[in-house]
Amino acid sequence: MIDRQHVRNFSIIAHIDHGKSTLADRFIQICGGLSEREMEEQVLDSMDLERERGITIKAQSVSLEYKARNGETYQLNLIDTPGHVDFSYEVSRSLAACEGALLVVDAAQGVEAQSVANCYTAIEQGLEVMPVLNKIDLPAAEPERVIHEIEEIIGIEAGDAVRVSAKTGEGVVDLLESLINKIPAPEGNPGASLRALIVDSWFDNYVGVISLVRVVDGRLGRREKIRIMSTGRNFQVEKLGVFSPKPVGRDFLQAGDVGFVIAGIKDIEGAPVGDTITRADQPVSEPLPGFMMVQPRVFAGLFPVSSDDYENLREALQKLRLNDAALHYEPETSTALGFGFRCGFLGMLHMEIVQERLEREYDLDLITTAPTVIYEVLTALGETLQIDNPASLPPANQIEEIREPIIEANILVPQDYLGAVITLCVEKRGVQKNMQYLGSQVSLSYELPMSEIVLDFFDRLKSVSRGYASFDYHFVRFQAAPLVKLDILINTERVDALSVIVHRDVAQSRGRALAAKMKELIPRQMYEVAIQAAIGSQIIARTNVKAMRKNVTAKCYGGDVTRKRKLLEKQKAGKKRMKQFGKVEIPQAAFLAVLRVDND
Amino acid sequence: MFHFTAPPPLSLYVHIPWCVRKCPYCDFNSHELCGAIPEQAYVDALIADLEQDLPRVWGRTVETVFIGGGTPSLFSPAAISRLLSELRARLPLKPAAEITLEANPGTVDQERFRGFREAGINRLSIGIQSFERSLLQRIGRIHDDREALGAVRAAQQAGFDNINLDLMFSLPGQTLDQALEDLHTALDLRPAHISWYELTIEPNTWFHRHPPERPSDELSWNMHEQGRRTLAAGGYTRYEVSAYSRGQNLCRHNLNYWRFGDYLGIGAGAHAKITDAGQQSVTRITKTRHPRAYLEQAADRCRIASENRLDANDVTLEFALNALRLDHGFSVEEFCAATGLPFSATAKPVNAALEQGLLQNNNGNIGTTARGQRYLNEVLQYWLTDTQAHARTGKP
């Protein structure tokens, strides 16, 4: 057993693509955690989807033994962090388990907003942040400029940043040496009562919930009775150990250690991320700081294209939920789309990931409604309602006030694109809070309605800055605004799944644009389709899709029906993503039309 | 699954796969001719092919014969004559069976037609497509307007009274007047039958790769509506999506397809559909497509490119796909006799389409309404079950 002075707990902070996973793989290789044969590329990102998108969704961790140049052996606990704006809470919990963090910056691309936000979180929590320049083997690498940028933007000393190439392995051993010197050993009292932080939890079909924990104080042993502090429920530890990266059983974990615990917990809510584990027989009075229940912020309806798939969708959501405490869902009935689920997500990326997994892993064809944020509605009767679905907004005369969620966005943008980004923020009803020139980049801080972020802010930001702007956001408060519900009527009937809540000032233009977009997206069919946009009973825009003139195959001779069948099947396949609304077939794209009206 | 008391009526299709030139819209199995046609060898191959197929239709009478292509009129009357006598020697042909030959202007004259008539052909289908010179050029036909007219007159003078003219509309650059003018010219010739169909751009054609400028949907619809009226006023009754007859001169061979009858198919790429009342099965067969390969393989099993047994879903879909093309539609008895299935097998889609006003029930005859006719492909969607849709995408 390695003594506490030889333990180092650290995370890697990096923007997507800046090489976090490759670097982690190098560490594992150097420390001999896996044999060559076992060394599958990028061990830490284990889900297919993560590997494809280069995003870590669930934090994972690895404990490695490193024999340093001074002849002593150190235990390096690398705690992985999710790499996206939607998962900032999970990031903060991962960082809370560490004494230090490596800030990995692409030496060619420079600092990005995502890294800045995570870096500040690390500094706030008192971590030692070590800048690392990666990809120095690239011809486009500009280490001097990037060092300057780190110092200007993040405000930490970067002159002695270690220069590495995770890809070639250059400088990686130097980095490990520097790490054991700079990052302090964990503190904490092994003799005190047990306090362990739950860094991550996931569900395993055989053993139930596995939690990754950082023991802060005390000692956690096998067969001991533990208590999850937020729920007050007790469990018995069945198995614990460390990931090397293969799981290796231990008899106990003590203050400073990072490892896994299995305690017969049957569902993921039984061991929430950020919660504190203590001993059932000698509980501490105060949990570790920073715990909160994660709140979904973005909502959308998911409906099976075929109503026969409803139960399959429910089962699939149940299974995803086992591993994803942030995913919320409850049954929703739409007059247009039938039975489905209203799902809550942390953000847009989280939503996309869930959708993609449902379609890919569970083979479901889904219709998704436009994502919306949660609104607070004060009714005339003085009640406060939480509205996560525009269709369930009460009639205007029963509403005293609608409050929308406001977020603070931190944007980093090269000076050349500053004007375009400011124009975008103003268009999105943003209020500037701060602006700072940092070398060639500008750091902007804006308060923006979250509904605008959910629409298309991220895509627009990328396009007006040619991909150079990066941003990060967090929820600030609910704030009253003059909001109205915009309805879409198809053949004079309101389609509940197409309603959106918009600011009164843009309602007219949004309504016209939405009707025009719908006209573009709804294909010609057997009947003329009338499209209207309305606020309350007032029609603000109308258009129509003309009926197609005919749809019949002219020629069918020679006894060959296979070609004709193929044609019909192709047509049927085209209808797969359409939902019948009365006599009208509405394609999936139309339900997301609101996301696209501003783009053209 | 099936319960046939007797197989449906039987036809014979003979495919001649050569053309002088491949038309840019044609996706049939036709091949440009280089050198002389191996007439003798091909007739031998057809007969060898037929002999292999005979056990499938033992004892059944053939109601109609259709020699299609390609351009069958490229074959000499002598070759057609030998073909027909060899067929008659092996298959009982119904007395007065309809025997059609496809002919293209530019490959025929009066003497040739007389020869075909003497050989036993009693119906001609002439591929006119248009009487407008510029349009004919644009769609790659080898003939001009004069040859088109000449071919029809030559056929009539040779003694043919049962003639079909194939005409197309919605041709690249065609005006409404031109489309109607084509019909008037055809009407003046008083053929027994007119097949008048909209040009469709099929995959695997030159037009698909190089799409020509087409009349708008609007214009094409006007051509269709006014053309129908013109044909009706001229005494031609529509009985199928694109088929119009003067009096009772319906094409019996095509009717057999549309009524889901059986047919043997011999020749390169020919299709067959055969019911076996003993085995209680329905089978589709296709023959080797390429003429050269077919010539080599006609006498052995290799001539068969594919052979598939249909299940009840296939049969109900394919029945609807054919029978609903007919204005008359089908009766319950006709469905049961042709498919060997109880009417309940097709009741669900029928009822759904009835409910939507796309089909109507006229004293037990189920056929399309005017609307259903117009959107027949939409109507047929009711017959595409989810299991069929899933089978295609590979889902369970």
Coordinates of C-alpha atoms in Angstrom, one line a residue, chain A residues 306 308-309 363-365 524-528 546-565 567-573 575-576 583 585, chain B residues 27-28 195 197-198 200 217-218 220-221 241-242 254 257-258 263 271 284 314 317-318 321-322 325 356 358 371 373-378 380-381 384 386 388-389 392-393 395:
Chain A
S306 CA -45.4 3.9 -34.8
D308 CA -46.8 0.1 -31.4
D309 CA -43.3 1.3 -30.2
D363 CA -33.7 0.9 -32.9
L364 CA -36.6 3.3 -32.4
D365 CA -38.0 5.7 -35.0
R524 CA -47.4 18.2 -51.5
Q525 CA -50.0 15.6 -50.8
M526 CA -53.5 14.5 -51.8
Y527 CA -55.2 17.4 -50.3
E528 CA -54.3 21.1 -50.1
K546 CA -51.0 23.0 -52.9
A547 CA -52.3 19.5 -53.5
M548 CA -50.2 17.3 -55.8
R549 CA -51.9 16.8 -59.0
K550 CA -51.7 13.1 -59.1
N551 CA -49.7 10.2 -57.9
V552 CA -50.1 7.1 -60.1
T553 CA -47.6 5.0 -62.0
A554 CA -48.4 5.5 -65.7
K555 CA -47.1 2.2 -67.1
C556 CA -47.3 -1.3 -65.7
Y557 CA -46.7 -3.9 -68.3
G558 CA -44.5 -6.9 -69.1
G559 CA -45.5 -8.7 -65.9
D560 CA -42.7 -7.2 -63.9
V561 CA -44.3 -6.0 -60.6
T562 CA -41.1 -5.9 -58.6
R563 CA -40.1 -2.4 -59.9
K564 CA -43.5 -1.1 -59.1
R565 CA -43.4 -2.6 -55.6
L567 CA -41.5 2.3 -56.0
L568 CA -44.3 1.9 -53.5
E569 CA -41.9 0.8 -50.8
K570 CA -39.7 3.7 -51.4
Q571 CA -42.7 6.0 -51.0
K572 CA -43.6 4.2 -47.8
A573 CA -40.1 4.6 -46.5
K575 CA -43.6 8.4 -45.0
K576 CA -41.8 6.6 -42.1
K583 CA -55.6 13.9 -43.5
E585 CA -48.9 14.0 -43.2
Chain B
D27 CA -35.8 0.8 -68.8
F28 CA -37.0 -2.4 -70.3
S195 CA -52.3 3.3 -74.8
Y197 CA -49.3 7.2 -70.9
E198 CA -47.3 9.9 -69.2
T200 CA -42.0 8.6 -66.5
D217 CA -47.1 19.2 -62.9
E218 CA -49.8 21.7 -63.7
S220 CA -49.1 17.7 -67.4
W221 CA -52.3 17.5 -65.4
V241 CA -54.8 4.0 -65.9
S242 CA -53.4 4.4 -69.4
N254 CA -52.7 -7.0 -70.4
Y257 CA -51.9 -9.1 -65.8
W258 CA -54.3 -6.7 -64.2
Y263 CA -48.3 -16.0 -67.3
H271 CA -41.1 -12.5 -66.1
R284 CA -42.5 -15.6 -59.7
D314 CA -47.2 -10.4 -51.3
L317 CA -50.5 -6.4 -52.4
E318 CA -49.7 -7.5 -55.9
L321 CA -51.4 -3.2 -57.3
N322 CA -52.7 -4.7 -60.6
R325 CA -55.5 -0.1 -62.1
Q356 CA -61.1 7.7 -47.0
L358 CA -60.4 6.5 -52.2
R371 CA -59.8 10.6 -56.4
Q373 CA -57.6 6.8 -59.4
R374 CA -55.7 10.0 -59.3
Y375 CA -53.7 9.0 -56.3
L376 CA -53.5 5.3 -56.8
N377 CA -50.0 5.1 -55.3
E378 CA -51.3 6.6 -52.1
L380 CA -51.8 1.2 -52.5
Q381 CA -49.9 2.3 -49.3
L384 CA -47.9 -2.2 -47.6
D386 CA -45.6 -2.7 -41.5
Q388 CA -43.2 -5.5 -45.2
A389 CA -41.8 -2.1 -44.5
R392 CA -37.0 -4.0 -46.1
T393 CA -35.2 -2.1 -43.4
K395 CA -36.0 -4.8 -38.6

